[in-house]
PDB file of C-alpha atoms in Angstrom:
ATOM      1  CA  UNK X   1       0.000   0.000   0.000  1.00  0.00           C
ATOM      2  CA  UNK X   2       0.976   3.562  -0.087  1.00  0.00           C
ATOM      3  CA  UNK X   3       3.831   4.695   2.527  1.00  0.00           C
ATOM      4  CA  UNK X   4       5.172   8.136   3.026  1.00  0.00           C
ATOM      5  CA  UNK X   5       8.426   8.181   4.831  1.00  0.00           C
ATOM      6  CA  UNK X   6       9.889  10.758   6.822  1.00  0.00           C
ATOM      7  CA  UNK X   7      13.769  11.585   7.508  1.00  0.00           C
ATOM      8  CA  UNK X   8      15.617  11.885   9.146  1.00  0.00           C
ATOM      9  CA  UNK X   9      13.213  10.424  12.364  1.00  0.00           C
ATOM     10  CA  UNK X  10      15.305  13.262  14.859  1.00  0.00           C
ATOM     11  CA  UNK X  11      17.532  15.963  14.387  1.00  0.00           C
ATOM     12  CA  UNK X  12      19.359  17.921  17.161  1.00  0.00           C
ATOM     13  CA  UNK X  13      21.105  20.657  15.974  1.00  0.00           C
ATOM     14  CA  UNK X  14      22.841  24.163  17.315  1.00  0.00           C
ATOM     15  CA  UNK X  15      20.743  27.291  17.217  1.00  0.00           C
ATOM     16  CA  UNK X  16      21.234  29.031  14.166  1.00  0.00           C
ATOM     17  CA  UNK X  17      22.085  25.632  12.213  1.00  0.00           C
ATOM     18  CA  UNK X  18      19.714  24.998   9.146  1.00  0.00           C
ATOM     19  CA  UNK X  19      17.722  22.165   9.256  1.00  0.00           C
ATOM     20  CA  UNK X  20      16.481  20.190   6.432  1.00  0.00           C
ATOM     21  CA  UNK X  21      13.501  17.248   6.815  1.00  0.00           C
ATOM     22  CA  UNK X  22      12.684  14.933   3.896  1.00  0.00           C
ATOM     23  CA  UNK X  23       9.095  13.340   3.014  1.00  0.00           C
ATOM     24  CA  UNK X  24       9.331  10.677   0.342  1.00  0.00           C
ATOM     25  CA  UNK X  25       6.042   8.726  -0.822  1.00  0.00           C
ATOM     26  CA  UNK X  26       5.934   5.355  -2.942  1.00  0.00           C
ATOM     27  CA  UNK X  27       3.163   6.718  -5.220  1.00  0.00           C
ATOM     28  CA  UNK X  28       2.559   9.798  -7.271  1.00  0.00           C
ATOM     29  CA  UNK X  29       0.839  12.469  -4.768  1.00  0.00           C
ATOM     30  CA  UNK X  30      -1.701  14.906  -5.886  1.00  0.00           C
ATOM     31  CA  UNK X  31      -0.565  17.160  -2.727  1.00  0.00           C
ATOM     32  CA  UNK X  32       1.444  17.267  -0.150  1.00  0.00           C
ATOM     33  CA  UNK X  33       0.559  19.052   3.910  1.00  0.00           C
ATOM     34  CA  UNK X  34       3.212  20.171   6.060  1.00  0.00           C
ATOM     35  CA  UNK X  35       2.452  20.171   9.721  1.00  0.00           C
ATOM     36  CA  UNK X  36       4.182  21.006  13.206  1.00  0.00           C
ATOM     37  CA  UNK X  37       3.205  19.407  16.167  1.00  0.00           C
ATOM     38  CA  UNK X  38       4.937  21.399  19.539  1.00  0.00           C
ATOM     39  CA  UNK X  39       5.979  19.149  21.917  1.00  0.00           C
ATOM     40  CA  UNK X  40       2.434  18.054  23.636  1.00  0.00           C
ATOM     41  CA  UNK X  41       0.775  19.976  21.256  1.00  0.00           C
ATOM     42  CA  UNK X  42      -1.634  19.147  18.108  1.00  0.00           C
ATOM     43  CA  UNK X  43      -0.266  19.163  14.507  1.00  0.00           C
ATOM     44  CA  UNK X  44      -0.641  22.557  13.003  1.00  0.00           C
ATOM     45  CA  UNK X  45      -1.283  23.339  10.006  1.00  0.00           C
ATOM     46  CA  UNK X  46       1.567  25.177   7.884  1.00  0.00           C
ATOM     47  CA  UNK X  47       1.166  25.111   4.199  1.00  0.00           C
ATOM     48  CA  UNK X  48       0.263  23.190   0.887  1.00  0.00           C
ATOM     49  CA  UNK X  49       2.166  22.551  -2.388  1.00  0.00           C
ATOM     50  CA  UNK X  50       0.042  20.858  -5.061  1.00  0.00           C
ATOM     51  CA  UNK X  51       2.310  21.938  -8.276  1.00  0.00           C
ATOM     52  CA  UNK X  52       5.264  19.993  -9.581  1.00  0.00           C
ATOM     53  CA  UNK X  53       8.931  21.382  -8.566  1.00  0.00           C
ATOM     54  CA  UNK X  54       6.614  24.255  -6.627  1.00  0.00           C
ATOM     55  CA  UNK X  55       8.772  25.835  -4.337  1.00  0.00           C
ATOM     56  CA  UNK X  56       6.777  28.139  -1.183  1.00  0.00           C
ATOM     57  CA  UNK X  57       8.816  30.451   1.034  1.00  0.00           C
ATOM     58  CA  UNK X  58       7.544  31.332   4.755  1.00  0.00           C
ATOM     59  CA  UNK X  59      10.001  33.377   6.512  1.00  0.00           C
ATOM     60  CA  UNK X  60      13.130  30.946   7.351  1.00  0.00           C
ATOM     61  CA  UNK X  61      11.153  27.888   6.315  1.00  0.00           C
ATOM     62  CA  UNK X  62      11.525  26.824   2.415  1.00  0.00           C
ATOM     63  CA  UNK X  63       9.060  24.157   1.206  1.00  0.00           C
ATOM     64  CA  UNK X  64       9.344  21.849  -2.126  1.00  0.00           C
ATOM     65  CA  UNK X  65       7.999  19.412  -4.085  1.00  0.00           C
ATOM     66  CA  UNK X  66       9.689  17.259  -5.956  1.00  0.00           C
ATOM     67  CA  UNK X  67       9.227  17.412  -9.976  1.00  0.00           C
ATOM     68  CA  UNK X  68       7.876  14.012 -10.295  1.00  0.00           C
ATOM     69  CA  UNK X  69       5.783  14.899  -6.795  1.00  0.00           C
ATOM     70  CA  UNK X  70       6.720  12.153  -5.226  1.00  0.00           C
ATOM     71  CA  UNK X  71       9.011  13.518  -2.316  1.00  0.00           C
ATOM     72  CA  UNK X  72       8.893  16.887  -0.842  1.00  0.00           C
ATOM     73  CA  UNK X  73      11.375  18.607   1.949  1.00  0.00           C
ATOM     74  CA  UNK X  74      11.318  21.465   4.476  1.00  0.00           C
ATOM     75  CA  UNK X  75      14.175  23.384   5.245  1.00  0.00           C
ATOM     76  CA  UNK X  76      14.480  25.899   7.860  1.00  0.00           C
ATOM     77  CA  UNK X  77      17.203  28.775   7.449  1.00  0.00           C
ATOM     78  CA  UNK X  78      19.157  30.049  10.922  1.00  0.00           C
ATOM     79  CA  UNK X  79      16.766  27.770  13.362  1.00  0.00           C
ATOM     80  CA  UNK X  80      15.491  29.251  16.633  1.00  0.00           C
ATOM     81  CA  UNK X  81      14.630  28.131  19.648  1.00  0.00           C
ATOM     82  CA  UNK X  82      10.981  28.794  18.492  1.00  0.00           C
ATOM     83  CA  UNK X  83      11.043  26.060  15.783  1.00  0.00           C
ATOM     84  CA  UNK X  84      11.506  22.872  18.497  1.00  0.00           C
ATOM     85  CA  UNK X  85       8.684  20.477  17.400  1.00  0.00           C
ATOM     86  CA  UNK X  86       7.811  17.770  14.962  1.00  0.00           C
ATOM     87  CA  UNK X  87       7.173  18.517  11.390  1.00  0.00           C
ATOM     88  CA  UNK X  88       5.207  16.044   9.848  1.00  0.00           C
ATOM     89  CA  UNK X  89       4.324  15.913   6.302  1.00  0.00           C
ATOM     90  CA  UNK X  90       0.355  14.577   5.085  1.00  0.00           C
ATOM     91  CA  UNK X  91       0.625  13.401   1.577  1.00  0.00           C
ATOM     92  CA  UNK X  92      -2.608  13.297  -0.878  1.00  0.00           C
ATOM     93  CA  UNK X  93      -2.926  10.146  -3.329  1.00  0.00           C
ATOM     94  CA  UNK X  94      -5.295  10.418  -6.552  1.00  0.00           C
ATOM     95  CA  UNK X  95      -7.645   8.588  -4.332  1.00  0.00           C
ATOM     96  CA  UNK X  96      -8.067  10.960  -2.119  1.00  0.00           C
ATOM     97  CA  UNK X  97      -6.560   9.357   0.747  1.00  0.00           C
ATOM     98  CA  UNK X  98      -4.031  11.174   2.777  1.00  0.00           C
ATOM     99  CA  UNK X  99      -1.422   9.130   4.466  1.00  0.00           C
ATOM    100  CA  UNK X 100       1.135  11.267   7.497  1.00  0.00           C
ATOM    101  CA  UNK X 101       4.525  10.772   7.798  1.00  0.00           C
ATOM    102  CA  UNK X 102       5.860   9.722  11.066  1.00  0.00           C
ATOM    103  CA  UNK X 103       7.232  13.027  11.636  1.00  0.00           C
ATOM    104  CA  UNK X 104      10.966  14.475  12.036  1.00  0.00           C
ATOM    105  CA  UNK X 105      11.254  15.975  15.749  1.00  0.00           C
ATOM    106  CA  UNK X 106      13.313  18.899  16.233  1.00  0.00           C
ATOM    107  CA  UNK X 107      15.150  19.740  18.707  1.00  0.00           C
ATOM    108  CA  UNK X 108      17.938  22.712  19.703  1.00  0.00           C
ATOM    109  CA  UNK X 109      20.640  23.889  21.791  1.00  0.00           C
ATOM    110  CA  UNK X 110      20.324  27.326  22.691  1.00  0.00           C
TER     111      UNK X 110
ATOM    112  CA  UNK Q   1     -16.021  27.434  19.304  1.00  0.00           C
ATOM    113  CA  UNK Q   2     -13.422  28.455  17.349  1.00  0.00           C
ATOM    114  CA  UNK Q   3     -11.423  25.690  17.052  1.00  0.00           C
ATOM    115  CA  UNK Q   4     -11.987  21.864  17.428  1.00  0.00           C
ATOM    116  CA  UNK Q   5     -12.948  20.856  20.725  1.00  0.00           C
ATOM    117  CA  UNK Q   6     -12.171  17.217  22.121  1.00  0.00           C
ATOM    118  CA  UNK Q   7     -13.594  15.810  25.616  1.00  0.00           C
ATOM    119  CA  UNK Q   8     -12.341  14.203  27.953  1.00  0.00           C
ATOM    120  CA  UNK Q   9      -8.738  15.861  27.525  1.00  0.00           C
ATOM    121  CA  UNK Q  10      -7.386  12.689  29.689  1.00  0.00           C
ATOM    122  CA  UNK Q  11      -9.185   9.835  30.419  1.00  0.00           C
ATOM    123  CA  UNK Q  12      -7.742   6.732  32.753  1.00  0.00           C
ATOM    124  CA  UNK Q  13      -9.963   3.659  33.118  1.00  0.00           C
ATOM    125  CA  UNK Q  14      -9.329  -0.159  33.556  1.00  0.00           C
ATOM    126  CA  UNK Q  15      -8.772  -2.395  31.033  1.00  0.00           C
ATOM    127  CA  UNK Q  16     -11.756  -3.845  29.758  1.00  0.00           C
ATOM    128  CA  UNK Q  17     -13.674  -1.176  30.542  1.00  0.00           C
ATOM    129  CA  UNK Q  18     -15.602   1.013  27.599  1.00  0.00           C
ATOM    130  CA  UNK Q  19     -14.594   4.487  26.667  1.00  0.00           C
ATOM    131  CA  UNK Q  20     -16.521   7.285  24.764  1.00  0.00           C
ATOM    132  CA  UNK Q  21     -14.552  10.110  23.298  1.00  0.00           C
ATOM    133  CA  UNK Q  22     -16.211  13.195  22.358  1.00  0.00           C
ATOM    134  CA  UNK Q  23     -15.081  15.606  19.531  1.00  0.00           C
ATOM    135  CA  UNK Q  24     -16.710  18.950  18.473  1.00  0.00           C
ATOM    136  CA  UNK Q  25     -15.528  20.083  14.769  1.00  0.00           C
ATOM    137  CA  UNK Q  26     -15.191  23.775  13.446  1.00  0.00           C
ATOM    138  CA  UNK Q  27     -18.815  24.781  12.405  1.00  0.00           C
ATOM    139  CA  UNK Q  28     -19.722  23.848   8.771  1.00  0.00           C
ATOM    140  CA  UNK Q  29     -16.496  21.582   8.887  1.00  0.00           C
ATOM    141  CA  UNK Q  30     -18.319  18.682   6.814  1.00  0.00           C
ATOM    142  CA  UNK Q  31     -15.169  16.608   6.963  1.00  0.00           C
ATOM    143  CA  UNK Q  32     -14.334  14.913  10.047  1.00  0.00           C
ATOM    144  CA  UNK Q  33     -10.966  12.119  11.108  1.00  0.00           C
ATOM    145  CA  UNK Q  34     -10.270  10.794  14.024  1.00  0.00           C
ATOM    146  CA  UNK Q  35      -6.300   9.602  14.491  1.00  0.00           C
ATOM    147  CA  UNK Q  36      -4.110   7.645  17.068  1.00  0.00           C
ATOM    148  CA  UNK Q  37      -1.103   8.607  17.923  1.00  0.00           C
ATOM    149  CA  UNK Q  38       0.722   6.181  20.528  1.00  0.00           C
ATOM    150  CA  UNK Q  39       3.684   7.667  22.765  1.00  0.00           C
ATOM    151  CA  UNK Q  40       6.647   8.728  20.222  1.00  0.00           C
ATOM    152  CA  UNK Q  41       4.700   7.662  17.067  1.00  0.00           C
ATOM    153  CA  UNK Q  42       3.079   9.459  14.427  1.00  0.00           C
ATOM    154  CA  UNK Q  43      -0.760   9.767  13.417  1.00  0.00           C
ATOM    155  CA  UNK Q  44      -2.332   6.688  12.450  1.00  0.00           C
ATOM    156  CA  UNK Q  45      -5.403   7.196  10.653  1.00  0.00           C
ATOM    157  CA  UNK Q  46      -9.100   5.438  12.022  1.00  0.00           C
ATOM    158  CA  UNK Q  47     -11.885   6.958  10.393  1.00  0.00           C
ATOM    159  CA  UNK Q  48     -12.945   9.785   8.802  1.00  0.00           C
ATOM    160  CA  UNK Q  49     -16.784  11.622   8.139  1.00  0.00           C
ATOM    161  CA  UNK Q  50     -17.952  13.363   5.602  1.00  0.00           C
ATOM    162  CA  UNK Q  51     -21.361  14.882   6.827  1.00  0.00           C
ATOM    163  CA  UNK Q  52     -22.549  11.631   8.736  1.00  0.00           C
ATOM    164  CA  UNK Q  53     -21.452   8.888   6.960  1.00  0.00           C
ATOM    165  CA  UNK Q  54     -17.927   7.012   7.173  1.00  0.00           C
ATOM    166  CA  UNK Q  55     -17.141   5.962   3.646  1.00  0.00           C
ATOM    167  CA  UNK Q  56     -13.630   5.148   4.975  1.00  0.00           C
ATOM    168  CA  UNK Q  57     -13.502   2.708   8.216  1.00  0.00           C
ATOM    169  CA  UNK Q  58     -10.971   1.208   7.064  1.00  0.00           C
ATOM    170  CA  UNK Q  59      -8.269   2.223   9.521  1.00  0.00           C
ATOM    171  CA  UNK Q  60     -10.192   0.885  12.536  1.00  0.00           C
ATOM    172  CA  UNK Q  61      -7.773  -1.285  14.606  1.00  0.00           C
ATOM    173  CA  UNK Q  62     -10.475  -4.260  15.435  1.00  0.00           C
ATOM    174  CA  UNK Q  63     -14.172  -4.212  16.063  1.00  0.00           C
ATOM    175  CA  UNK Q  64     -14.101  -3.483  19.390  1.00  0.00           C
ATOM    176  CA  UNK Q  65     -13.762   0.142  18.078  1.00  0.00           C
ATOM    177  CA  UNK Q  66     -16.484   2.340  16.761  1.00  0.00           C
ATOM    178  CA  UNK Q  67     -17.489   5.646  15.669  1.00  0.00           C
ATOM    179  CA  UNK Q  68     -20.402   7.918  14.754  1.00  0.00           C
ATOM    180  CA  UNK Q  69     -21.141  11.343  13.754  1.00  0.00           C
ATOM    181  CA  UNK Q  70     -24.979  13.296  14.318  1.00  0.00           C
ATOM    182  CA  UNK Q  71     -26.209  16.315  12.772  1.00  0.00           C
ATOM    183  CA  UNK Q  72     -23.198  16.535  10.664  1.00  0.00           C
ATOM    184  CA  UNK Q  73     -21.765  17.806  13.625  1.00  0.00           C
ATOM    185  CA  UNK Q  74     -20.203  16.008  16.939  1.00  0.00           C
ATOM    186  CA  UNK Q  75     -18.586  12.754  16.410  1.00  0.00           C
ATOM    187  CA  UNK Q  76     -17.961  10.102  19.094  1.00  0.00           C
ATOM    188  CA  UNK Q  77     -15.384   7.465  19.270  1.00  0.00           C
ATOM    189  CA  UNK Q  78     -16.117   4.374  20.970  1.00  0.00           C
ATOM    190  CA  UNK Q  79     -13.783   1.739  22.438  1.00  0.00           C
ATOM    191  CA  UNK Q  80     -15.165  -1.403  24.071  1.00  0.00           C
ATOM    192  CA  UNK Q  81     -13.448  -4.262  26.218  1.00  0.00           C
ATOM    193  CA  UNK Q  82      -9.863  -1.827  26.295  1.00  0.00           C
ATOM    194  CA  UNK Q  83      -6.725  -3.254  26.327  1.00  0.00           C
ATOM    195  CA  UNK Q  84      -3.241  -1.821  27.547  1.00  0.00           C
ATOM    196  CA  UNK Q  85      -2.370  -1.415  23.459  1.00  0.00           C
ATOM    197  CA  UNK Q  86      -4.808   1.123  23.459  1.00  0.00           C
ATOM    198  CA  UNK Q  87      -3.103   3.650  25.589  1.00  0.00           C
ATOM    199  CA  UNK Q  88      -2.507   7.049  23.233  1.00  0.00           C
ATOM    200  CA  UNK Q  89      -3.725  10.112  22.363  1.00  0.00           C
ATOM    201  CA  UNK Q  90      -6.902  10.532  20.461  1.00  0.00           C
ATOM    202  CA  UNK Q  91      -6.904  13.258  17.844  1.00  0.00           C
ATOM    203  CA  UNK Q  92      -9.789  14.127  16.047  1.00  0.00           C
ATOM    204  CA  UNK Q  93      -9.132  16.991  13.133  1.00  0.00           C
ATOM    205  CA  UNK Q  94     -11.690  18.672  10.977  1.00  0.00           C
ATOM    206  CA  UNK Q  95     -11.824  20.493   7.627  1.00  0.00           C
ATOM    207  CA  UNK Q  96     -14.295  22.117   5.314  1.00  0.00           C
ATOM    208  CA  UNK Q  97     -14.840  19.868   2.772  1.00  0.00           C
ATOM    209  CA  UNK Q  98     -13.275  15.919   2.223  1.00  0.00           C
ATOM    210  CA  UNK Q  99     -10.063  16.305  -0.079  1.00  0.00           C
ATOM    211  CA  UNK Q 100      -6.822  16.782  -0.440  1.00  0.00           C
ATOM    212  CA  UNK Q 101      -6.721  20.426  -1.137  1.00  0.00           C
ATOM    213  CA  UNK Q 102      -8.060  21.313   2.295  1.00  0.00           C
ATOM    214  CA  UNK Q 103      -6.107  21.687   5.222  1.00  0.00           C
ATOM    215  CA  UNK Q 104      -7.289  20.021   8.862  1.00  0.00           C
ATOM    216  CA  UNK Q 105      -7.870  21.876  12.225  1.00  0.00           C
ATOM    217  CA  UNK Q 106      -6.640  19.081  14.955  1.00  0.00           C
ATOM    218  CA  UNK Q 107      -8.305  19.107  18.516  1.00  0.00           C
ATOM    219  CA  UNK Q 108      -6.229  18.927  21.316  1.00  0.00           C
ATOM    220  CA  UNK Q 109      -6.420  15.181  21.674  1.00  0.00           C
ATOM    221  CA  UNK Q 110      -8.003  12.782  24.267  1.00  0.00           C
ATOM    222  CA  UNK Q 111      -5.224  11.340  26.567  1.00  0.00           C
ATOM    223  CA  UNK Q 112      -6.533   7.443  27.184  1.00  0.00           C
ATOM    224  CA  UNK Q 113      -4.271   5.542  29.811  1.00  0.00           C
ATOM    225  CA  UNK Q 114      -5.576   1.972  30.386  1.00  0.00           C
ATOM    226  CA  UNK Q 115      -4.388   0.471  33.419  1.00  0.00           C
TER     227      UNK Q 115
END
């Protein structure tokens, strides 16, 4: 069946590192859903890339989608204590069936 | 509300014992999921609504679990005769309309500890 994996599973990184998180599905998606989750928190809802190769900016964070939309990848520029969470990616098959990643969980030293 | 409300927020009962979690979707969300997500683990999908009926039931761990939705509004998630595996939060998201192109509002989850 469809799988979307997520990597890598954790990243711990220095504040002001980048940080890069990598969605990858075995089908063809017709969209793709980028969420955070704060620790103890709910996933959030940050933005939506539906186009192939579309690239979306927001702030430090840079989302894309692969050309043959089958992967996708969120980097964040200069991270901040403020970006700590999981970021999980939701993607969309043709059948309209979404299937989330497991999730990369951030973490940082200040 | 403005957001998606979920009830009990934590919930601790005995194994074997039935369990009824509530969730309260965005007004005029027609789209409703529910989702487990077990200590360290990421959502795994159980059921979703559109208006009242559950086309897709299909991620349903066993029978002993069920769900429901009225008036196109609340839903209710129902697990009988619990066991220990079902320890995890609860998560019940809404959105507008079923589809991919629509983003979902998440509750803040239903804590279930069975003991």
């Amino acid at each position: 069946g469809q799988q979307v994996m997520q990597i890598p599973q954790y990243q711990h990184v220095q504040e002001g590192e980048d940080f890069t998180t990598y969605c990858n599905s075995s089908t063809t998606l017709s969209n793709i859903q980028w969420y955070k989750q704060r620790p103890g928190g709910h996933p959030v809802f940050l933005i939506q890339l539906v186009k192939s190769g579309e690239v979306k900016k927001q702030k430090r964070l840079t989302f894309q989608f692969g050309e043959a939309k089958k992967n996708s990848s969120l980097h964040i520029t200069a991270t901040q204590t403020t970006d700590v969470g999981t970021y999980v990616c939701a993607g969309y098959s043709s059948a309209s069936k979404i299937i989330f990643g497991s999730g990369t969980r951030l973490s940082i030293r200040p | 509300g403005a957001g998606v409300s979920q009830s009990p927020s934590n919930k601790v009962t005995e194994k074997g014992k039935d369990v009824e979690l509530r969730c309260d979707p965005i007004s005029g969300h027609t789209a409703l999921y529910w989702y487990r997500q077990r200590l360290g683990q990421g959502l795994e999908f159980l059921i979703y609504f559109q208006g009242n009926s559950a086309p897709d039931k299909s991620g349903l761990p066993s029978d002993r679990f069920s769900a429901e939705r009225t008036g196109e509004s609340v839903s209710t998630l129902t697990i009988q005769r619990t066991q220990q595996e079902d320890s995890a939060v609860y998560l019940c998201a809404s959105s507008l309309v079923r589809g991919g192109n629509q983003p979902q509002h998440f509750g803040d989850g239903t804590r279930l500890s069975i003991l």
